[in-house]
Amino acid sequence: MTLNADALIIGIDKYDSAQIRPLPGCVNDAVTAANWLIAIGVPVERIIVHVSPLAQEAFAAGINVKPADDSAIRASFKRLSKGAGGDQLFVFMSGHGKHVLGAGPVFLCQDYYVYESTRENLAIIEYIEWFRSWRYRDQFLFYDACQDDTASIGEISAVEASGPDAPAGTYSPDPAVAFTVCYACSPGERAWAGDGRGVLVRYSLAALDPTFWNAVDANAPEQDAIVYDWGTGKRVVDLVRLFTNTIAAKIEDAANAGDRYQRPFCQSHGRALADGYSPILQLPLLATTNVTVLVDPEIAFSDVVSIRLQSQLLPRPFFMPFKGIPLKIPTTIKFPSQYQLNAGCQLTPGSSWRAVNVPLVEELSKPDVDIVLELRQPPPASPPADDGKGDINIMVDGGRGSLPPEILDQLARSTEQARSVSPPGVTFGTEAGGPVIRFNPRIPGSAFTANRIGVDWLKATRRYNRASGKQVILSPAGQPRYLQPNIHFDFGEASAAEIAGYLQDDECVTLDSLADELPPRKLSLRDLEEHPLDWLEPGQCRISVDLPWGRWTTRVRTGDKIVSVRLPPRIGLEPLRNRHRLDDPSGPRLINPVWEDGTSSPPFELLLLQDAKLWALATMPVPLLVQATKAGLRVEPFSETTLREWDELLTVGRLNVDDAAGLIKRLRGELPGGSADDFVVLALAAAYAEYDKQNWAGMQTILEIIDERKFNAPDVVLLKTAMELADEALTGQDRLDALRNRLASQPLRLPMLRWGVRLLLDLIGQAELVPPAWITMADSASVVTLINQNGLAALGYDPDELLIQIHHDAERRSREERIPAEIPVWLQDHIGGDFEQLAAPEVPRALLEGPTTNKVEAGEAEQEQQMREE
C-alpha cells in the first residue's frame, strides 16, 4: 500500500564545531527511519534525509540525501510547507539537543556554534505550531535528542532559540490537524545513545513494525493501543497509547541499564488532543460480524439512555450514543468474529421499565447477529434481598468483628445521622460478611460515589486486618456477595520495600478494569504485598506501577479462576536512598553534612576517587549519597521522607511537579518522615520548579517560606535576583548595574542544586560578564552541583598543593595530609574503597573570577574527556 505521505529525517553524528562532541548512532537512526517509512508505504521520492556526514550509499535508491546544516534543513521545511500536503507527515530528529528556559527543547543543526554562533538550532515548540498549519492531516515527530541545560557543552553561552523562517503571525495552527511528538527524555535529562543507535528511534520503530502487528497476540499489551472503528471495522495503532504504555518503559529500561535516568514522554496537539488518539499505522481488517442492536418492545426505547457493547477482544467498550450522534435503534455495528460479546443498557432514572436479559452474552460465530435487549413492564420480581447483587460489599473473613473502628463507628450511627452525612443516594449497612454500601441507581453519580467509598473502606479494612491475615475482597454492584479471588500478585524474591523503597506506601499502583465503567483503583505496593489476593471484573485488566524513577505495566485477562501477575524485582533506575536502606555493601556511601549555619559552612565538599581524581560537591545541610557508576558519579540528597515529590525533584531531578508552591504551603514546614533541613532543601528545589514555569507568584511564596527558616544558600540569592529582574522595575543601565552588584555580592559558594548553575549562567549573560570557567566543568546530570578536578583548578585550587582533611568514619577523627602530584600507594591503601570524603579549606578566589591561563590549559584534556563521556 502506497501512502500519500511525506517525511523529513535528520541524523547528525558529526558537528562542524570542534567543541561539540560527535555522536555514535544518529545516522544509523536516520537509516532505520527511512527503511521503516518505505516498509509502511511512504514513496522513496517523498523522503528527504539530512545527515552528517553525508552517506548517500546507506539509503535506498531514490531517497534525497542532503547536508544537515541549518540553511539546508530550513529550505526543506519551506518546500514542504508550500507543497500539496498529504494524509501524513513524518519528521525524525536525531542529534544533539538542549532545553532553553522559556523556549523549551531546541535541536542543534550541523553548523551549530561555528564562529560561536548559537542561532543554528530548531526551536521545537515554535516549529510544531508551524507544522500544524501545513496541509497534512496526521503529523508525527520523533525527537531523539537531549534536553539538558544549555550550559553543559564546552564554553557555550546562552542558546538563542531559533524558530521557523516564517514569522510568527503569518501562520496559524489548523485545529483539524493532528500532531503528535515523542520525546526521548524529559526537560533537564540527557538521551542515551545506546549501542550505536538512539533508544527512542530503536524501540519506537520496533513497536511500529508492520510484521509485528500482523501477528500480534490477542492478549498482548500492545492491543491496548489499537483504536477500532465500529462502523467499518478498520483498526489503527494509536501512537500515544502505544508509546505511553509500551515504548516508554522499554526506553527507560535501556537507559537504566546504563545507569541513567531518562523519562520519555508523548504529547498530542490539535485534533489528536481533541479526539484522544493519534492514528499512525493502519492494520489489516479482521473477520467481522454485523451486530444489529434492537430493543423489545420498541415502545420502551424512549426510556433507554445508553447501550454498552463489549467485545472480548477489544479493550474499550462501544457506547451508544457515540460522539454526539443520537441514540438510534436498530443500529448495526461490526464486531470481531469468533469472540464473545457482552451487552447492557442504562435506563432513565425513575423508569418503570426493567431489563430482564442484561447482561446479555452472545458468541459471534455467524456473519450476522441480532442483539435484543428485552425490557418488561411492570418490572420483574426483585431478587432476594440477601444475594448482594444490588450492593457494594466488603467481605471479611470473620465478619463484622474484623472491621476497623472508624468503619464500625460509621455503621453504628442512627439512620437519621447517617442520612445527614451520607452522599445523596448512598446508605451504609452491615452484614455477617462485612460492610454494605447501597446506592440508588436513579440518582446520577450515586454508583460512582458508592464505588469510591467502597474502595476507601476496602483499603482501611485491609490495613486493619494485616496482622490477622484475613481475606478482604470488594464485591462491586452486580456481583454476588461471596466472591472468590481471581487475581494473585506475586512478588517473587522481591518485596514492596525493595521495589519502591521509601514509597512503598505511596499509591503508585493502578488497577484498571477495562470491562467496566468504574474509575481505576489506586493502592500501594505494600497493600499488594500484604494482601496479594484480589478480585477484578472478569475481562481485560491493566495493572501499572508508576514510580518517579520508572513505570511498569502489564495486561491480563481475568475470569472465574485465579491468574497470577508477577511483579518485577525492580522498576527503573531506583534512587540511591533505596539501595542505602537495604545495607547493600556495594551500594552508595553516605556523606554527612559539614554545615553549621548558612554563613559559616564550607563552600563545597571533596571526593577523592580511587583513580586519584577529585570531585567537588556543593555543600548541603542534608546528607548526600554518592556512588561511582559506569555512567559517572551519582550524587543525591538523602532523606527518609515518604513524600513522593522528594524523589521527583531531588532524586530524578524533574521540575514538572504540579503546583510546587501549593505543595510547600501544605507541608507547613514538616516533611513526612523527614527533618526540618530536608524540608528547606525540598522547598529550594520546588522554587526552581516554579522558576522553570516562570510562576513568579508561586516562587515568591516559596522564597518567603525559606526566608522564615533563615536558610542562606547562594541558590536563594540567584532566585531572588531573577524574580526582581522579572518585574522589570529596573531597565537600561540601572538594571545592568544592579545585576552586576548583586552578582559581585554573591556568597563564595557554588549553587547547591544544578539548576542554580544554569540560572547563574543566564544572569551572567544578562550582566554582560564572562562566565567563570568552572561552569563548563559542572556535571548537569547530577541534581547536586558537581564539578570535576579542573573545575577546582578554575576556582583557584591546585590539586598538587591542596591541604585536605581525610575523615575516617570508623574512628570519627581526622588528620591532615598533602596530596602530591601522584598519590603514593600507602595513601591509596590507607583511604581504601572507591572514594573518601574530604573537607575543603576556604575559597581563595571570588566565585566569578576567571582562571589563570595555565589552569585553563590544564583543564582542556579533562574537559574533552568529559564531552566524550556525556
PDB file of N, CA and C in Angstrom, residues 303-378:
ATOM      1  N   ASP A 303     -37.061   5.149  26.954  1.00  0.00           N
ATOM      2  CA  ASP A 303     -36.502   5.170  28.309  1.00  0.00           C
ATOM      3  C   ASP A 303     -35.049   4.705  28.353  1.00  0.00           C
ATOM      4  N   VAL A 304     -34.478   4.346  27.196  1.00  0.00           N
ATOM      5  CA  VAL A 304     -33.087   3.881  27.144  1.00  0.00           C
ATOM      6  C   VAL A 304     -32.164   5.088  27.014  1.00  0.00           C
ATOM      7  N   VAL A 305     -31.269   5.259  27.995  1.00  0.00           N
ATOM      8  CA  VAL A 305     -30.311   6.375  27.970  1.00  0.00           C
ATOM      9  C   VAL A 305     -29.077   6.019  27.167  1.00  0.00           C
ATOM     10  N   SER A 306     -28.546   4.825  27.365  1.00  0.00           N
ATOM     11  CA  SER A 306     -27.326   4.410  26.662  1.00  0.00           C
ATOM     12  C   SER A 306     -27.283   2.901  26.576  1.00  0.00           C
ATOM     13  N   ILE A 307     -26.528   2.424  25.594  1.00  0.00           N
ATOM     14  CA  ILE A 307     -26.296   0.990  25.389  1.00  0.00           C
ATOM     15  C   ILE A 307     -24.792   0.756  25.329  1.00  0.00           C
ATOM     16  N   ARG A 308     -24.356  -0.274  26.002  1.00  0.00           N
ATOM     17  CA  ARG A 308     -22.928  -0.577  26.081  1.00  0.00           C
ATOM     18  C   ARG A 308     -22.674  -1.973  25.527  1.00  0.00           C
ATOM     19  N   LEU A 309     -21.710  -2.059  24.586  1.00  0.00           N
ATOM     20  CA  LEU A 309     -21.329  -3.335  23.975  1.00  0.00           C
ATOM     21  C   LEU A 309     -19.833  -3.553  24.187  1.00  0.00           C
ATOM     22  N   GLN A 310     -19.464  -4.725  24.683  1.00  0.00           N
ATOM     23  CA  GLN A 310     -18.061  -5.020  24.980  1.00  0.00           C
ATOM     24  C   GLN A 310     -17.630  -6.292  24.274  1.00  0.00           C
ATOM     25  N   SER A 311     -16.601  -6.168  23.424  1.00  0.00           N
ATOM     26  CA  SER A 311     -16.031  -7.336  22.770  1.00  0.00           C
ATOM     27  C   SER A 311     -14.963  -7.956  23.661  1.00  0.00           C
ATOM     28  N   GLN A 312     -14.866  -9.257  23.616  1.00  0.00           N
ATOM     29  CA  GLN A 312     -13.840  -9.941  24.402  1.00  0.00           C
ATOM     30  C   GLN A 312     -12.442  -9.614  23.906  1.00  0.00           C
ATOM     31  N   LEU A 313     -12.323  -9.223  22.643  1.00  0.00           N
ATOM     32  CA  LEU A 313     -11.018  -8.938  22.056  1.00  0.00           C
ATOM     33  C   LEU A 313     -10.604  -7.494  22.282  1.00  0.00           C
ATOM     34  N   LEU A 314     -11.532  -6.559  22.125  1.00  0.00           N
ATOM     35  CA  LEU A 314     -11.193  -5.137  22.140  1.00  0.00           C
ATOM     36  C   LEU A 314     -11.190  -4.606  23.571  1.00  0.00           C
ATOM     37  N   PRO A 315     -10.166  -3.840  23.953  1.00  0.00           N
ATOM     38  CA  PRO A 315     -10.064  -3.399  25.350  1.00  0.00           C
ATOM     39  C   PRO A 315     -11.094  -2.362  25.752  1.00  0.00           C
ATOM     40  N   ARG A 316     -11.558  -1.540  24.822  1.00  0.00           N
ATOM     41  CA  ARG A 316     -12.512  -0.481  25.169  1.00  0.00           C
ATOM     42  C   ARG A 316     -13.897  -0.830  24.641  1.00  0.00           C
ATOM     43  N   PRO A 317     -14.924  -0.589  25.465  1.00  0.00           N
ATOM     44  CA  PRO A 317     -16.289  -0.910  25.033  1.00  0.00           C
ATOM     45  C   PRO A 317     -16.822   0.119  24.047  1.00  0.00           C
ATOM     46  N   PHE A 318     -17.923  -0.232  23.398  1.00  0.00           N
ATOM     47  CA  PHE A 318     -18.598   0.684  22.495  1.00  0.00           C
ATOM     48  C   PHE A 318     -19.870   1.185  23.173  1.00  0.00           C
ATOM     49  N   PHE A 319     -20.028   2.502  23.196  1.00  0.00           N
ATOM     50  CA  PHE A 319     -21.202   3.116  23.816  1.00  0.00           C
ATOM     51  C   PHE A 319     -22.063   3.777  22.751  1.00  0.00           C
ATOM     52  N   MET A 320     -23.340   3.649  22.914  1.00  0.00           N
ATOM     53  CA  MET A 320     -24.298   4.431  22.132  1.00  0.00           C
ATOM     54  C   MET A 320     -25.114   5.250  23.128  1.00  0.00           C
ATOM     55  N   PRO A 321     -25.291   6.548  22.899  1.00  0.00           N
ATOM     56  CA  PRO A 321     -24.864   7.323  21.719  1.00  0.00           C
ATOM     57  C   PRO A 321     -23.354   7.518  21.680  1.00  0.00           C
ATOM     58  N   PHE A 322     -22.837   7.735  20.464  1.00  0.00           N
ATOM     59  CA  PHE A 322     -21.406   7.806  20.241  1.00  0.00           C
ATOM     60  C   PHE A 322     -21.029   9.165  19.654  1.00  0.00           C
ATOM     61  N   LYS A 323     -20.160   9.922  20.403  1.00  0.00           N
ATOM     62  CA  LYS A 323     -19.640  11.207  19.942  1.00  0.00           C
ATOM     63  C   LYS A 323     -20.744  12.144  19.445  1.00  0.00           C
ATOM     64  N   GLY A 324     -21.765  12.291  20.250  1.00  0.00           N
ATOM     65  CA  GLY A 324     -22.812  13.260  19.926  1.00  0.00           C
ATOM     66  C   GLY A 324     -23.840  12.783  18.936  1.00  0.00           C
ATOM     67  N   ILE A 325     -23.682  11.550  18.406  1.00  0.00           N
ATOM     68  CA  ILE A 325     -24.684  11.010  17.466  1.00  0.00           C
ATOM     69  C   ILE A 325     -25.865  10.496  18.270  1.00  0.00           C
ATOM     70  N   PRO A 326     -27.087  10.913  17.956  1.00  0.00           N
ATOM     71  CA  PRO A 326     -28.256  10.484  18.744  1.00  0.00           C
ATOM     72  C   PRO A 326     -28.404   8.966  18.756  1.00  0.00           C
ATOM     73  N   LEU A 327     -28.941   8.480  19.867  1.00  0.00           N
ATOM     74  CA  LEU A 327     -29.187   7.046  20.002  1.00  0.00           C
ATOM     75  C   LEU A 327     -30.268   6.621  19.013  1.00  0.00           C
ATOM     76  N   LYS A 328     -29.972   5.585  18.223  1.00  0.00           N
ATOM     77  CA  LYS A 328     -30.901   5.150  17.182  1.00  0.00           C
ATOM     78  C   LYS A 328     -31.002   3.637  17.195  1.00  0.00           C
ATOM     79  N   ILE A 329     -32.225   3.142  17.067  1.00  0.00           N
ATOM     80  CA  ILE A 329     -32.483   1.713  17.060  1.00  0.00           C
ATOM     81  C   ILE A 329     -33.395   1.415  15.859  1.00  0.00           C
ATOM     82  N   PRO A 330     -33.110   0.360  15.053  1.00  0.00           N
ATOM     83  CA  PRO A 330     -31.952  -0.535  15.171  1.00  0.00           C
ATOM     84  C   PRO A 330     -30.659   0.106  14.656  1.00  0.00           C
ATOM     85  N   THR A 331     -29.542  -0.365  15.184  1.00  0.00           N
ATOM     86  CA  THR A 331     -28.209   0.079  14.769  1.00  0.00           C
ATOM     87  C   THR A 331     -27.353  -1.147  14.507  1.00  0.00           C
ATOM     88  N   THR A 332     -26.596  -1.116  13.418  1.00  0.00           N
ATOM     89  CA  THR A 332     -25.727  -2.242  13.074  1.00  0.00           C
ATOM     90  C   THR A 332     -24.269  -1.825  13.222  1.00  0.00           C
ATOM     91  N   ILE A 333     -23.498  -2.635  13.928  1.00  0.00           N
ATOM     92  CA  ILE A 333     -22.091  -2.351  14.221  1.00  0.00           C
ATOM     93  C   ILE A 333     -21.272  -3.589  13.900  1.00  0.00           C
ATOM     94  N   LYS A 334     -20.030  -3.379  13.480  1.00  0.00           N
ATOM     95  CA  LYS A 334     -19.148  -4.500  13.148  1.00  0.00           C
ATOM     96  C   LYS A 334     -18.293  -4.858  14.363  1.00  0.00           C
ATOM     97  N   PHE A 335     -18.328  -6.143  14.742  1.00  0.00           N
ATOM     98  CA  PHE A 335     -17.514  -6.647  15.847  1.00  0.00           C
ATOM     99  C   PHE A 335     -16.631  -7.792  15.341  1.00  0.00           C
ATOM    100  N   PRO A 336     -15.430  -7.969  15.929  1.00  0.00           N
ATOM    101  CA  PRO A 336     -14.586  -9.098  15.519  1.00  0.00           C
ATOM    102  C   PRO A 336     -15.303 -10.435  15.734  1.00  0.00           C
ATOM    103  N   SER A 337     -15.275 -11.282  14.726  1.00  0.00           N
ATOM    104  CA  SER A 337     -15.945 -12.580  14.801  1.00  0.00           C
ATOM    105  C   SER A 337     -15.184 -13.547  15.704  1.00  0.00           C
ATOM    106  N   GLN A 338     -15.896 -14.613  16.100  1.00  0.00           N
ATOM    107  CA  GLN A 338     -15.350 -15.705  16.900  1.00  0.00           C
ATOM    108  C   GLN A 338     -14.999 -15.280  18.323  1.00  0.00           C
ATOM    109  N   TYR A 339     -15.506 -14.148  18.752  1.00  0.00           N
ATOM    110  CA  TYR A 339     -15.276 -13.708  20.130  1.00  0.00           C
ATOM    111  C   TYR A 339     -16.616 -13.468  20.812  1.00  0.00           C
ATOM    112  N   GLN A 340     -16.581 -13.391  22.108  1.00  0.00           N
ATOM    113  CA  GLN A 340     -17.791 -13.201  22.898  1.00  0.00           C
ATOM    114  C   GLN A 340     -18.157 -11.718  22.979  1.00  0.00           C
ATOM    115  N   LEU A 341     -19.451 -11.430  22.958  1.00  0.00           N
ATOM    116  CA  LEU A 341     -19.951 -10.066  23.071  1.00  0.00           C
ATOM    117  C   LEU A 341     -20.819  -9.961  24.322  1.00  0.00           C
ATOM    118  N   ASN A 342     -20.618  -8.876  25.092  1.00  0.00           N
ATOM    119  CA  ASN A 342     -21.392  -8.628  26.296  1.00  0.00           C
ATOM    120  C   ASN A 342     -22.154  -7.326  26.103  1.00  0.00           C
ATOM    121  N   ALA A 343     -23.476  -7.329  26.319  1.00  0.00           N
ATOM    122  CA  ALA A 343     -24.303  -6.147  26.078  1.00  0.00           C
ATOM    123  C   ALA A 343     -25.071  -5.776  27.338  1.00  0.00           C
ATOM    124  N   GLY A 344     -25.304  -4.471  27.484  1.00  0.00           N
ATOM    125  CA  GLY A 344     -26.079  -3.960  28.606  1.00  0.00           C
ATOM    126  C   GLY A 344     -26.646  -2.604  28.257  1.00  0.00           C
ATOM    127  N   CYS A 345     -27.525  -2.072  29.106  1.00  0.00           N
ATOM    128  CA  CYS A 345     -28.118  -0.771  28.840  1.00  0.00           C
ATOM    129  C   CYS A 345     -28.397  -0.045  30.143  1.00  0.00           C
ATOM    130  N   GLN A 346     -28.543   1.275  30.037  1.00  0.00           N
ATOM    131  CA  GLN A 346     -28.897   2.106  31.177  1.00  0.00           C
ATOM    132  C   GLN A 346     -30.205   2.799  30.852  1.00  0.00           C
ATOM    133  N   LEU A 347     -31.119   2.808  31.841  1.00  0.00           N
ATOM    134  CA  LEU A 347     -32.445   3.378  31.636  1.00  0.00           C
ATOM    135  C   LEU A 347     -32.566   4.719  32.339  1.00  0.00           C
ATOM    136  N   THR A 348     -33.560   5.480  31.928  1.00  0.00           N
ATOM    137  CA  THR A 348     -33.823   6.779  32.529  1.00  0.00           C
ATOM    138  C   THR A 348     -34.150   6.610  34.014  1.00  0.00           C
ATOM    139  N   PRO A 349     -33.546   7.453  34.903  1.00  0.00           N
ATOM    140  CA  PRO A 349     -33.897   7.359  36.325  1.00  0.00           C
ATOM    141  C   PRO A 349     -35.405   7.490  36.532  1.00  0.00           C
ATOM    142  N   GLY A 350     -35.963   6.565  37.298  1.00  0.00           N
ATOM    143  CA  GLY A 350     -37.396   6.580  37.554  1.00  0.00           C
ATOM    144  C   GLY A 350     -38.212   5.805  36.548  1.00  0.00           C
ATOM    145  N   SER A 351     -37.552   5.214  35.548  1.00  0.00           N
ATOM    146  CA  SER A 351     -38.292   4.461  34.533  1.00  0.00           C
ATOM    147  C   SER A 351     -38.959   3.243  35.161  1.00  0.00           C
ATOM    148  N   SER A 352     -40.142   2.934  34.671  1.00  0.00           N
ATOM    149  CA  SER A 352     -40.856   1.747  35.154  1.00  0.00           C
ATOM    150  C   SER A 352     -40.429   0.490  34.414  1.00  0.00           C
ATOM    151  N   TRP A 353     -39.652   0.673  33.339  1.00  0.00           N
ATOM    152  CA  TRP A 353     -39.162  -0.486  32.588  1.00  0.00           C
ATOM    153  C   TRP A 353     -37.933  -1.068  33.276  1.00  0.00           C
ATOM    154  N   ARG A 354     -37.736  -2.367  33.120  1.00  0.00           N
ATOM    155  CA  ARG A 354     -36.572  -3.057  33.658  1.00  0.00           C
ATOM    156  C   ARG A 354     -36.046  -4.036  32.618  1.00  0.00           C
ATOM    157  N   ALA A 355     -34.707  -4.127  32.509  1.00  0.00           N
ATOM    158  CA  ALA A 355     -34.093  -5.086  31.578  1.00  0.00           C
ATOM    159  C   ALA A 355     -34.113  -6.471  32.212  1.00  0.00           C
ATOM    160  N   VAL A 356     -34.540  -7.456  31.449  1.00  0.00           N
ATOM    161  CA  VAL A 356     -34.658  -8.806  32.008  1.00  0.00           C
ATOM    162  C   VAL A 356     -33.562  -9.740  31.510  1.00  0.00           C
ATOM    163  N   ASN A 357     -32.790  -9.345  30.497  1.00  0.00           N
ATOM    164  CA  ASN A 357     -31.741 -10.234  29.974  1.00  0.00           C
ATOM    165  C   ASN A 357     -30.374  -9.544  29.952  1.00  0.00           C
ATOM    166  N   VAL A 358     -30.144  -8.636  30.890  1.00  0.00           N
ATOM    167  CA  VAL A 358     -28.875  -7.904  30.963  1.00  0.00           C
ATOM    168  C   VAL A 358     -28.124  -8.364  32.210  1.00  0.00           C
ATOM    169  N   PRO A 359     -26.824  -8.707  32.112  1.00  0.00           N
ATOM    170  CA  PRO A 359     -26.008  -8.640  30.886  1.00  0.00           C
ATOM    171  C   PRO A 359     -26.347  -9.751  29.902  1.00  0.00           C
ATOM    172  N   LEU A 360     -26.270  -9.402  28.625  1.00  0.00           N
ATOM    173  CA  LEU A 360     -26.571 -10.322  27.539  1.00  0.00           C
ATOM    174  C   LEU A 360     -25.250 -10.762  26.912  1.00  0.00           C
ATOM    175  N   VAL A 361     -25.025 -12.067  26.870  1.00  0.00           N
ATOM    176  CA  VAL A 361     -23.778 -12.600  26.336  1.00  0.00           C
ATOM    177  C   VAL A 361     -24.081 -13.380  25.060  1.00  0.00           C
ATOM    178  N   GLU A 362     -23.282 -13.122  24.003  1.00  0.00           N
ATOM    179  CA  GLU A 362     -23.524 -13.760  22.707  1.00  0.00           C
ATOM    180  C   GLU A 362     -22.197 -14.157  22.074  1.00  0.00           C
ATOM    181  N   GLU A 363     -22.118 -15.390  21.565  1.00  0.00           N
ATOM    182  CA  GLU A 363     -20.954 -15.840  20.815  1.00  0.00           C
ATOM    183  C   GLU A 363     -21.110 -15.431  19.352  1.00  0.00           C
ATOM    184  N   LEU A 364     -20.130 -14.681  18.830  1.00  0.00           N
ATOM    185  CA  LEU A 364     -20.228 -14.159  17.464  1.00  0.00           C
ATOM    186  C   LEU A 364     -19.657 -15.171  16.479  1.00  0.00           C
ATOM    187  N   SER A 365     -20.446 -16.177  16.184  1.00  0.00           N
ATOM    188  CA  SER A 365     -19.978 -17.251  15.287  1.00  0.00           C
ATOM    189  C   SER A 365     -20.616 -17.182  13.903  1.00  0.00           C
ATOM    190  N   LYS A 366     -21.530 -16.210  13.677  1.00  0.00           N
ATOM    191  CA  LYS A 366     -22.217 -16.091  12.395  1.00  0.00           C
ATOM    192  C   LYS A 366     -21.886 -14.735  11.767  1.00  0.00           C
ATOM    193  N   PRO A 367     -22.120 -14.593  10.456  1.00  0.00           N
ATOM    194  CA  PRO A 367     -21.857 -13.291   9.791  1.00  0.00           C
ATOM    195  C   PRO A 367     -22.755 -12.172  10.315  1.00  0.00           C
ATOM    196  N   ASP A 368     -23.986 -12.521  10.723  1.00  0.00           N
ATOM    197  CA  ASP A 368     -24.938 -11.511  11.201  1.00  0.00           C
ATOM    198  C   ASP A 368     -25.589 -12.016  12.477  1.00  0.00           C
ATOM    199  N   VAL A 369     -25.682 -11.125  13.473  1.00  0.00           N
ATOM    200  CA  VAL A 369     -26.263 -11.480  14.774  1.00  0.00           C
ATOM    201  C   VAL A 369     -27.139 -10.330  15.239  1.00  0.00           C
ATOM    202  N   ASP A 370     -28.313 -10.665  15.798  1.00  0.00           N
ATOM    203  CA  ASP A 370     -29.183  -9.662  16.409  1.00  0.00           C
ATOM    204  C   ASP A 370     -29.010  -9.703  17.925  1.00  0.00           C
ATOM    205  N   ILE A 371     -28.787  -8.520  18.525  1.00  0.00           N
ATOM    206  CA  ILE A 371     -28.729  -8.395  19.979  1.00  0.00           C
ATOM    207  C   ILE A 371     -30.007  -7.680  20.410  1.00  0.00           C
ATOM    208  N   VAL A 372     -30.872  -8.396  21.112  1.00  0.00           N
ATOM    209  CA  VAL A 372     -32.173  -7.844  21.507  1.00  0.00           C
ATOM    210  C   VAL A 372     -32.172  -7.632  23.014  1.00  0.00           C
ATOM    211  N   LEU A 373     -32.257  -6.367  23.409  1.00  0.00           N
ATOM    212  CA  LEU A 373     -32.352  -6.018  24.824  1.00  0.00           C
ATOM    213  C   LEU A 373     -33.831  -6.051  25.216  1.00  0.00           C
ATOM    214  N   GLU A 374     -34.172  -7.010  26.069  1.00  0.00           N
ATOM    215  CA  GLU A 374     -35.563  -7.198  26.443  1.00  0.00           C
ATOM    216  C   GLU A 374     -35.900  -6.364  27.673  1.00  0.00           C
ATOM    217  N   LEU A 375     -36.923  -5.520  27.530  1.00  0.00           N
ATOM    218  CA  LEU A 375     -37.399  -4.694  28.630  1.00  0.00           C
ATOM    219  C   LEU A 375     -38.841  -5.085  28.946  1.00  0.00           C
ATOM    220  N   ARG A 376     -39.175  -5.112  30.223  1.00  0.00           N
ATOM    221  CA  ARG A 376     -40.520  -5.529  30.613  1.00  0.00           C
ATOM    222  C   ARG A 376     -41.129  -4.543  31.605  1.00  0.00           C
ATOM    223  N   GLN A 377     -42.472  -4.451  31.517  1.00  0.00           N
ATOM    224  CA  GLN A 377     -43.223  -3.588  32.419  1.00  0.00           C
ATOM    225  C   GLN A 377     -44.535  -4.303  32.782  1.00  0.00           C
ATOM    226  N   PRO A 378     -44.896  -4.459  34.020  1.00  0.00           N
ATOM    227  CA  PRO A 378     -44.167  -3.987  35.211  1.00  0.00           C
ATOM    228  C   PRO A 378     -42.874  -4.769  35.422  1.00  0.00           C
TER     229      PRO A 378
END
